[in-house]
Short mmCIF file of C-alpha atoms in Angstrom, two decimals:
data_model
loop_
_atom_site.label_atom_id
_atom_site.label_comp_id
_atom_site.label_asym_id
_atom_site.label_seq_id
_atom_site.Cartn_x
_atom_site.Cartn_y
_atom_site.Cartn_z
CA MET X 1 17.19 -18.62 20.33
CA LYS X 2 15.79 -14.94 20.00
CA HIS X 3 12.11 -14.77 18.94
CA PHE X 4 11.07 -12.38 16.04
CA LEU X 5 7.44 -11.38 15.27
CA ILE X 6 7.09 -10.06 11.59
CA ILE X 7 3.86 -8.37 10.85
CA VAL X 8 2.64 -7.78 7.36
CA GLY X 9 -0.76 -6.37 6.16
CA THR X 10 -0.71 -5.64 2.50
CA ARG X 11 0.75 -7.21 -0.81
CA PRO X 12 3.58 -4.72 -1.25
CA GLU X 13 4.68 -5.41 2.44
CA ALA X 14 4.41 -9.04 1.85
CA ILE X 15 6.55 -8.94 -1.24
CA LYS X 16 9.30 -7.00 0.33
CA MET X 17 9.13 -8.87 3.82
CA ALA X 18 9.09 -12.43 2.01
CA PRO X 19 12.84 -12.55 1.21
CA LEU X 20 13.81 -11.41 4.77
CA VAL X 21 11.60 -13.95 6.37
CA CYS X 22 13.12 -16.85 3.96
CA ARG X 23 16.49 -15.81 5.25
CA LEU X 24 15.93 -15.40 8.61
CA ARG X 25 14.42 -19.06 8.98
CA ASP X 26 17.07 -20.58 6.53
CA SER X 27 19.78 -19.26 8.95
CA GLY X 28 18.10 -21.28 11.63
CA GLU X 29 19.50 -18.79 14.03
CA PHE X 30 16.14 -17.33 15.16
CA ARG X 31 12.68 -18.25 16.14
CA VAL X 32 10.38 -16.29 13.51
CA THR X 33 6.71 -15.87 13.85
CA LEU X 34 4.92 -14.37 10.61
CA CYS X 35 1.60 -12.45 11.48
CA SER X 36 -0.56 -11.29 8.61
CA SER X 37 -3.03 -8.62 9.64
CA GLY X 38 -5.22 -9.25 6.74
CA GLN X 39 -5.38 -5.83 5.58
CA HIS X 40 -5.41 -7.37 2.05
CA ARG X 41 -6.61 -10.79 2.23
CA GLU X 42 -6.47 -12.78 -1.37
CA MET X 43 -3.72 -10.48 -2.72
CA ILE X 44 -1.52 -11.48 0.32
CA ASN X 45 -1.84 -14.88 0.15
CA GLN X 46 -0.81 -15.01 -3.56
CA VAL X 47 2.73 -13.74 -2.29
CA PHE X 48 2.84 -16.19 0.46
CA ASN X 49 2.31 -19.20 -2.00
CA LEU X 50 4.92 -17.93 -4.31
CA PHE X 51 7.62 -17.69 -1.71
CA ALA X 52 6.42 -21.05 -0.04
CA LEU X 53 5.17 -19.16 3.06
CA GLN X 54 2.19 -19.53 5.37
CA PRO X 55 1.50 -16.93 8.11
CA ASP X 56 1.70 -18.42 11.59
CA ILE X 57 -1.01 -16.01 12.52
CA SER X 58 -4.00 -14.21 10.82
CA LEU X 59 -5.79 -11.50 12.29
CA ASP X 60 -8.25 -10.99 9.45
CA VAL X 61 -8.88 -7.53 10.23
CA MET X 62 -10.21 -6.34 6.93
CA GLN X 63 -13.79 -5.16 6.73
CA ALA X 64 -15.61 -3.58 3.80
CA ASN X 65 -15.62 0.07 3.55
CA GLN X 66 -14.20 0.30 7.17
CA ALA X 67 -12.69 3.58 8.32
CA LEU X 68 -8.92 4.11 8.96
CA GLY X 69 -9.53 4.58 12.71
CA GLU X 70 -11.36 1.33 12.79
CA LEU X 71 -8.79 -0.67 10.97
CA THR X 72 -6.16 0.77 13.32
CA ALA X 73 -7.91 0.04 16.30
CA ARG X 74 -8.24 -3.65 15.29
CA VAL X 75 -4.60 -3.98 14.36
CA VAL X 76 -3.43 -2.53 17.52
CA THR X 77 -5.63 -4.77 19.75
CA GLY X 78 -4.80 -8.03 17.57
CA VAL X 79 -0.96 -7.34 17.92
CA GLU X 80 -1.29 -6.55 21.47
CA ASN X 81 -2.86 -9.92 21.97
CA ILE X 82 -0.03 -11.66 20.32
CA ILE X 83 2.85 -9.97 22.08
CA ALA X 84 1.07 -10.40 25.45
CA LYS X 85 0.78 -14.11 24.62
CA ASP X 86 4.08 -14.82 22.90
CA ARG X 87 6.54 -12.04 24.22
CA PRO X 88 8.77 -11.88 21.22
CA ASP X 89 12.15 -10.28 21.50
CA ARG X 90 11.73 -7.90 18.83
CA VAL X 91 8.81 -6.59 16.16
CA LEU X 92 9.89 -6.31 12.35
CA VAL X 93 7.73 -3.89 10.21
CA HIS X 94 7.87 -2.68 6.83
CA GLY X 95 7.08 0.71 5.11
CA ASP X 96 4.06 2.76 5.54
CA THR X 97 0.85 1.00 5.87
CA THR X 98 -1.95 1.17 8.56
CA THR X 99 -0.78 -2.27 9.69
CA THR X 100 2.74 -1.05 9.97
CA MET X 101 1.98 1.96 12.02
CA ALA X 102 -0.56 0.15 14.29
CA ALA X 103 1.49 -2.77 15.06
CA THR X 104 4.58 -0.52 15.98
CA LEU X 105 2.02 1.34 18.48
CA ALA X 106 1.25 -2.29 19.84
CA ALA X 107 4.70 -3.01 20.34
CA PHE X 108 5.56 0.35 21.98
CA TYR X 109 2.76 -0.11 24.50
CA HIS X 110 4.22 -3.45 25.29
CA LYS X 111 7.80 -2.07 25.55
CA VAL X 112 8.86 -4.52 22.66
CA PRO X 113 11.72 -3.07 20.28
CA VAL X 114 10.74 -2.59 16.60
CA GLY X 115 12.94 -2.74 13.47
CA HIS X 116 11.44 -0.83 10.68
CA VAL X 117 12.43 -2.11 7.08
CA GLU X 118 12.38 0.62 4.56
CA ALA X 119 12.76 3.39 7.10
CA GLY X 120 13.11 7.11 6.26
CA LEU X 121 11.14 7.57 3.12
CA ARG X 122 9.51 11.22 3.18
CA THR X 123 7.69 13.54 0.81
CA GLY X 124 7.65 16.38 3.35
CA ASN X 125 3.99 16.61 2.82
CA LEU X 126 2.02 15.05 5.62
CA CYS X 127 -1.00 14.55 3.38
CA ALA X 128 0.77 13.16 0.29
CA PRO X 129 0.81 10.08 0.30
CA TRP X 130 -2.02 10.07 2.65
CA PRO X 131 -1.99 8.53 5.43
CA GLU X 132 1.22 6.75 4.53
CA GLU X 133 3.74 9.63 5.38
CA MET X 134 2.13 9.95 8.73
CA ASN X 135 2.47 6.23 9.24
CA ARG X 136 6.01 6.37 8.24
CA LYS X 137 7.01 9.25 10.64
CA VAL X 138 5.27 7.56 13.48
CA THR X 139 7.02 4.31 12.99
CA ASP X 140 10.34 5.75 12.53
CA ALA X 141 10.07 7.95 15.79
CA ILE X 142 9.29 4.59 17.92
CA ALA X 143 11.56 2.08 15.78
CA ASP X 144 15.17 1.48 17.56
CA ARG X 145 16.49 -0.04 14.46
CA LEU X 146 15.70 2.06 11.09
CA TYR X 147 16.75 -0.07 7.97
CA ALA X 148 16.95 2.93 5.43
CA PRO X 149 17.11 1.54 1.99
CA THR X 150 19.17 4.53 0.60
CA GLN X 151 21.52 7.31 1.81
CA THR X 152 18.67 10.03 1.14
CA ALA X 153 16.38 8.14 3.37
CA ARG X 154 18.97 7.92 6.17
CA ASP X 155 19.67 11.88 5.61
CA ASN X 156 15.85 12.42 6.24
CA LEU X 157 16.06 10.39 9.62
CA LEU X 158 19.14 12.21 10.50
CA ARG X 159 17.47 15.66 9.94
CA GLU X 160 14.53 14.49 12.16
CA GLY X 161 16.93 13.83 15.14
CA ALA X 162 17.32 9.94 14.87
CA GLU X 163 20.56 8.99 16.34
CA PRO X 164 23.07 7.66 13.87
CA SER X 165 23.60 4.13 15.66
CA ARG X 166 20.04 3.54 15.30
CA ILE X 167 20.18 3.74 11.09
CA LEU X 168 21.67 1.11 8.87
CA VAL X 169 21.60 1.66 5.02
CA THR X 170 20.76 -1.59 3.34
CA GLY X 171 19.16 -1.06 0.15
CA ASN X 172 15.56 -2.02 -0.60
CA THR X 173 14.41 -5.59 -0.12
CA VAL X 174 12.01 -5.35 -2.92
CA ILE X 175 15.04 -5.61 -5.23
CA ASP X 176 16.13 -9.03 -3.16
CA ALA X 177 12.34 -10.22 -3.81
CA LEU X 178 12.53 -9.20 -7.82
CA PHE X 179 16.05 -11.16 -8.01
CA ASP X 180 14.44 -14.09 -6.20
CA ILE X 181 11.72 -14.28 -9.08
CA LEU X 182 13.93 -13.67 -11.96
CA LYS X 183 16.40 -16.24 -10.86
CA GLY X 184 13.69 -18.63 -9.84
CA PRO X 185 10.35 -19.08 -11.24
CA LEU X 186 10.73 -16.71 -14.07
CA ALA X 187 14.31 -18.46 -15.34
CA GLU X 188 12.13 -21.41 -16.05
CA SER X 189 10.89 -21.91 -19.74
CA LYS X 190 7.78 -23.78 -18.84
CA VAL X 191 6.57 -21.39 -16.28
CA HIS X 192 7.48 -18.51 -18.94
CA ALA X 193 5.28 -20.01 -21.34
CA GLU X 194 2.45 -20.55 -19.07
CA LEU X 195 2.73 -16.84 -17.87
CA LYS X 196 2.47 -15.80 -21.54
CA GLY X 197 -0.67 -18.07 -21.78
CA CYS X 198 -2.40 -15.86 -19.13
CA PHE X 199 -2.43 -13.02 -21.15
CA PRO X 200 -3.51 -14.26 -24.67
CA PHE X 201 -4.61 -10.81 -25.62
CA LEU X 202 -1.03 -9.42 -25.92
CA ASP X 203 0.25 -8.37 -29.43
CA ASP X 204 3.85 -8.74 -29.84
CA ASP X 205 3.62 -5.95 -32.71
CA LYS X 206 2.42 -3.68 -30.14
CA ARG X 207 4.40 -1.67 -27.23
CA MET X 208 2.95 -2.42 -23.81
CA ILE X 209 2.02 0.47 -21.35
CA LEU X 210 1.47 -1.23 -18.11
CA VAL X 211 -0.69 0.75 -15.65
CA THR X 212 -1.33 0.70 -11.73
CA CYS X 213 -3.26 3.36 -9.61
CA HIS X 214 -4.79 3.36 -6.45
CA ARG X 215 -3.71 6.15 -4.20
CA ARG X 216 -6.30 7.58 -1.84
CA GLU X 217 -5.43 11.11 -2.47
CA SER X 218 -6.39 10.73 -6.12
CA TYR X 219 -9.97 9.54 -5.51
CA GLY X 220 -12.26 11.34 -7.78
CA ARG X 221 -11.02 14.06 -10.13
CA GLY X 222 -7.54 12.53 -10.24
CA PHE X 223 -8.61 9.27 -11.26
CA GLU X 224 -10.92 10.82 -13.90
CA ASP X 225 -7.96 12.67 -15.58
CA VAL X 226 -6.05 9.46 -15.38
CA CYS X 227 -8.98 7.71 -17.44
CA SER X 228 -8.97 10.37 -19.93
CA ALA X 229 -5.21 10.25 -20.58
CA LEU X 230 -5.39 6.33 -21.05
CA GLU X 231 -8.28 6.66 -23.44
CA GLU X 232 -6.15 9.51 -25.38
CA LEU X 233 -3.20 7.33 -25.39
CA ALA X 234 -5.16 4.16 -26.44
CA LYS X 235 -6.01 5.89 -29.74
CA ARG X 236 -2.61 5.16 -30.83
CA ARG X 237 -2.36 1.95 -32.94
CA ASP X 238 1.39 1.00 -31.82
CA ILE X 239 0.25 0.65 -28.22
CA GLN X 240 -1.76 -1.50 -25.87
CA VAL X 241 -2.50 -0.64 -22.24
CA VAL X 242 -2.54 -3.55 -19.45
CA PHE X 243 -4.07 -2.38 -16.43
CA PRO X 244 -4.79 -4.55 -13.29
CA ILE X 245 -7.52 -2.74 -11.48
CA HIS X 246 -7.41 -2.86 -7.62
CA ARG X 247 -10.33 -4.28 -5.77
CA ASN X 248 -11.04 -1.07 -3.75
CA PRO X 249 -14.29 0.02 -5.13
CA ASN X 250 -13.43 3.52 -5.06
CA VAL X 251 -10.72 2.70 -7.63
CA ARG X 252 -12.94 0.26 -9.75
CA THR X 253 -15.88 2.38 -9.97
CA ILE X 254 -13.87 5.15 -11.84
CA PHE X 255 -11.66 2.87 -14.00
CA GLN X 256 -14.28 0.26 -15.23
CA SER X 257 -15.56 3.09 -17.52
CA LEU X 258 -12.38 1.99 -19.71
CA ASP X 259 -13.94 -1.23 -20.13
CA GLY X 260 -14.48 -1.85 -24.02
CA THR X 261 -11.90 0.80 -24.89
CA GLU X 262 -9.86 -0.30 -28.13
CA ASN X 263 -6.26 -0.95 -27.10
CA VAL X 264 -6.87 -0.98 -23.26
CA HIS X 265 -7.00 -4.32 -21.30
CA LEU X 266 -8.53 -3.90 -17.82
CA VAL X 267 -7.64 -7.39 -15.92
CA GLU X 268 -8.21 -8.55 -12.45
CA PRO X 269 -5.49 -8.00 -10.12
CA VAL X 270 -2.51 -10.21 -10.67
CA ASP X 271 0.02 -12.13 -8.58
CA TYR X 272 3.36 -10.93 -8.08
CA LEU X 273 4.88 -13.43 -10.54
CA GLU X 274 2.51 -12.36 -13.22
CA PHE X 275 3.33 -8.71 -12.43
CA VAL X 276 6.93 -9.19 -12.81
CA PHE X 277 6.27 -11.07 -16.13
CA LEU X 278 4.31 -8.21 -17.27
CA MET X 279 6.72 -5.63 -16.28
CA SER X 280 9.42 -7.58 -18.15
CA ARG X 281 7.32 -7.40 -21.27
CA CYS X 282 6.20 -3.94 -20.98
CA HIS X 283 7.88 -0.90 -22.79
CA LEU X 284 7.03 1.68 -20.07
CA VAL X 285 4.92 1.93 -16.77
CA LEU X 286 2.45 4.33 -15.50
CA THR X 287 2.04 4.02 -11.67
CA ASP X 288 1.18 5.65 -8.37
CA SER X 289 2.81 2.65 -6.54
CA GLY X 290 5.89 2.99 -4.43
CA GLY X 291 7.52 -0.24 -4.84
CA ILE X 292 7.17 -0.45 -8.79
CA GLN X 293 9.40 2.88 -8.81
CA GLU X 294 12.00 0.78 -7.41
CA GLU X 295 11.50 -2.60 -9.22
CA ALA X 296 10.67 -1.30 -12.71
CA PRO X 297 14.03 0.55 -13.21
CA SER X 298 15.92 -2.78 -12.32
CA LEU X 299 14.25 -4.20 -15.60
CA GLY X 300 15.09 -1.14 -17.58
CA LYS X 301 11.58 0.22 -17.81
CA PRO X 302 10.95 3.73 -17.73
CA VAL X 303 8.28 4.73 -15.14
CA LEU X 304 5.96 7.90 -15.17
CA VAL X 305 4.68 8.29 -11.72
CA LEU X 306 0.93 9.48 -11.39
CA ARG X 307 1.53 11.55 -8.18
CA GLU X 308 2.52 15.26 -7.63
CA VAL X 309 5.27 14.24 -4.92
CA THR X 310 7.29 10.96 -4.13
CA GLU X 311 8.89 9.72 -0.93
CA ARG X 312 11.40 8.14 -3.65
CA PRO X 313 13.27 11.02 -5.14
CA GLU X 314 16.49 9.12 -5.83
CA ALA X 315 14.96 7.72 -9.03
CA VAL X 316 13.93 11.08 -10.07
CA GLN X 317 17.53 12.33 -9.68
CA ALA X 318 18.84 9.02 -11.23
CA GLY X 319 16.36 9.91 -14.17
CA THR X 320 14.83 6.32 -14.15
CA VAL X 321 11.50 7.96 -13.10
CA LYS X 322 9.37 11.03 -13.93
CA LEU X 323 6.81 12.74 -11.83
CA VAL X 324 3.80 13.53 -13.98
CA GLY X 325 0.80 13.64 -11.49
CA THR X 326 -2.62 13.10 -12.55
CA ASP X 327 -3.07 15.96 -15.19
CA GLN X 328 -4.33 14.41 -18.42
CA ALA X 329 -1.99 16.52 -20.63
CA ALA X 330 1.31 16.01 -18.61
CA ILE X 331 0.68 12.24 -19.01
CA VAL X 332 -0.23 12.13 -22.35
CA ALA X 333 2.75 14.42 -23.30
CA SER X 334 5.34 12.48 -21.25
CA ALA X 335 4.15 8.97 -22.24
CA SER X 336 4.10 10.08 -26.09
CA GLN X 337 7.80 11.34 -25.71
CA LEU X 338 9.04 8.07 -24.56
CA LEU X 339 6.94 6.46 -27.29
CA ASP X 340 8.33 8.51 -29.70
CA ASP X 341 11.83 9.64 -28.75
CA GLU X 342 14.22 6.66 -28.98
CA ASP X 343 17.07 8.79 -27.35
CA LEU X 344 15.07 9.79 -24.40
CA TYR X 345 13.68 6.27 -23.83
CA THR X 346 17.30 4.89 -23.96
CA SER X 347 18.52 7.53 -21.29
CA MET X 348 15.66 6.60 -18.96
CA SER X 349 15.95 2.90 -19.31
CA THR X 350 19.76 2.51 -18.95
CA ARG X 351 20.38 4.79 -15.78
CA HIS X 352 21.63 3.26 -12.64
CA ASN X 353 19.09 2.11 -10.23
CA PRO X 354 19.60 3.56 -7.01
CA TYR X 355 17.70 1.26 -4.79
CA GLY X 356 20.06 -1.64 -4.20
CA ASP X 357 22.00 -4.59 -5.25
CA GLY X 358 19.86 -7.41 -4.06
CA LEU X 359 21.63 -7.93 -0.82
CA ALA X 360 19.23 -5.82 1.60
CA CYS X 361 18.15 -8.94 3.54
CA GLU X 362 21.95 -9.94 4.19
CA ARG X 363 22.76 -6.71 5.65
CA ILE X 364 19.56 -6.75 7.84
CA LEU X 365 20.43 -10.26 9.07
CA ALA X 366 23.88 -9.37 9.91
CA SER X 367 22.39 -6.25 11.78
CA LEU X 368 20.12 -8.62 13.79
CA ARG X 369 23.23 -11.08 14.46
CA GLU X 370 24.82 -8.20 16.08
CA ASP X 371 22.07 -6.98 18.25
CA VAL X 372 21.92 -10.59 19.49
CA ASP X 373 25.68 -10.79 19.90
CA ASP X 374 25.63 -7.49 21.85
CA SER X 375 22.56 -8.35 24.05
CA GLY X 376 24.53 -11.69 25.21
CA ARG X 377 27.62 -9.70 26.14
#
């Protein structure tokens, strides 16, 4: 039985890898070890609980205010120790985090092949998102199996010289996770009622703007401008802003200034089930998150991206997402258009979602089966 070591470090990674872990284990064909680096602690455990998963190994690498170099070193060392002890046949990683890049390096040092889920995303700017763009490029250069979510991602990899045989277009596993939640817990009326009770301040007569913001490249002036934009939008009497604030102190220091602003509700980070509930209830989304650019269109929610560039251009091209950056005037103008122009809103909310059909994990599973068959010949 082939042994796969799956390593995740952050909540987005856990959300996107959880359905794959579940399907691999349910198949009964592979031995699967799930490792949590601990880059996010509490937030990642919420995801594991939702998908009825528990990590087999926890590295617990996170320390307050640590530098990226320190985090990288701890992950490399921790994963090297696991590989040296357990000798997995393959390491599977996801996306663009420091955990992903460092775990890939550790596998490379031990000559263990790597499969990269959500490979090939690029902005073309090594500093935006930072350090995520570099993390993806390093991981893609090393991995021998590149699971690209879209044809655009595949094209990016081919331009960089990746062999076509290494690449498989799968769709994005986040759509698998989203559909699992929509068809599972959120389909239960009791759960839906309980979730509604978690947010008693929600006013059914006001349209909700759901906000997330945490990117390093926006620290300082960028965050301040987003704050100003939210204050301006909150003057409208027909909207309410719901903003789960990231635990990073660099984020909180800025956005806590919105506390007490009328029509703005700052809340602690919510778990994935609660966030899907909020997305399903909102009118539009303002975010700098990558995954939300993929999820929200599946729910028919327009997205304004609080970044200058995105490694997910497919949604921009499809018309479900618009880049607005962190400029106050651009954010206010674009949000106001979506609130006031019904035709524009309908156009953005009904476009085709380019990120998949909820079968990405099945395609990855089939590929892994083929690898096992080939290795046995």
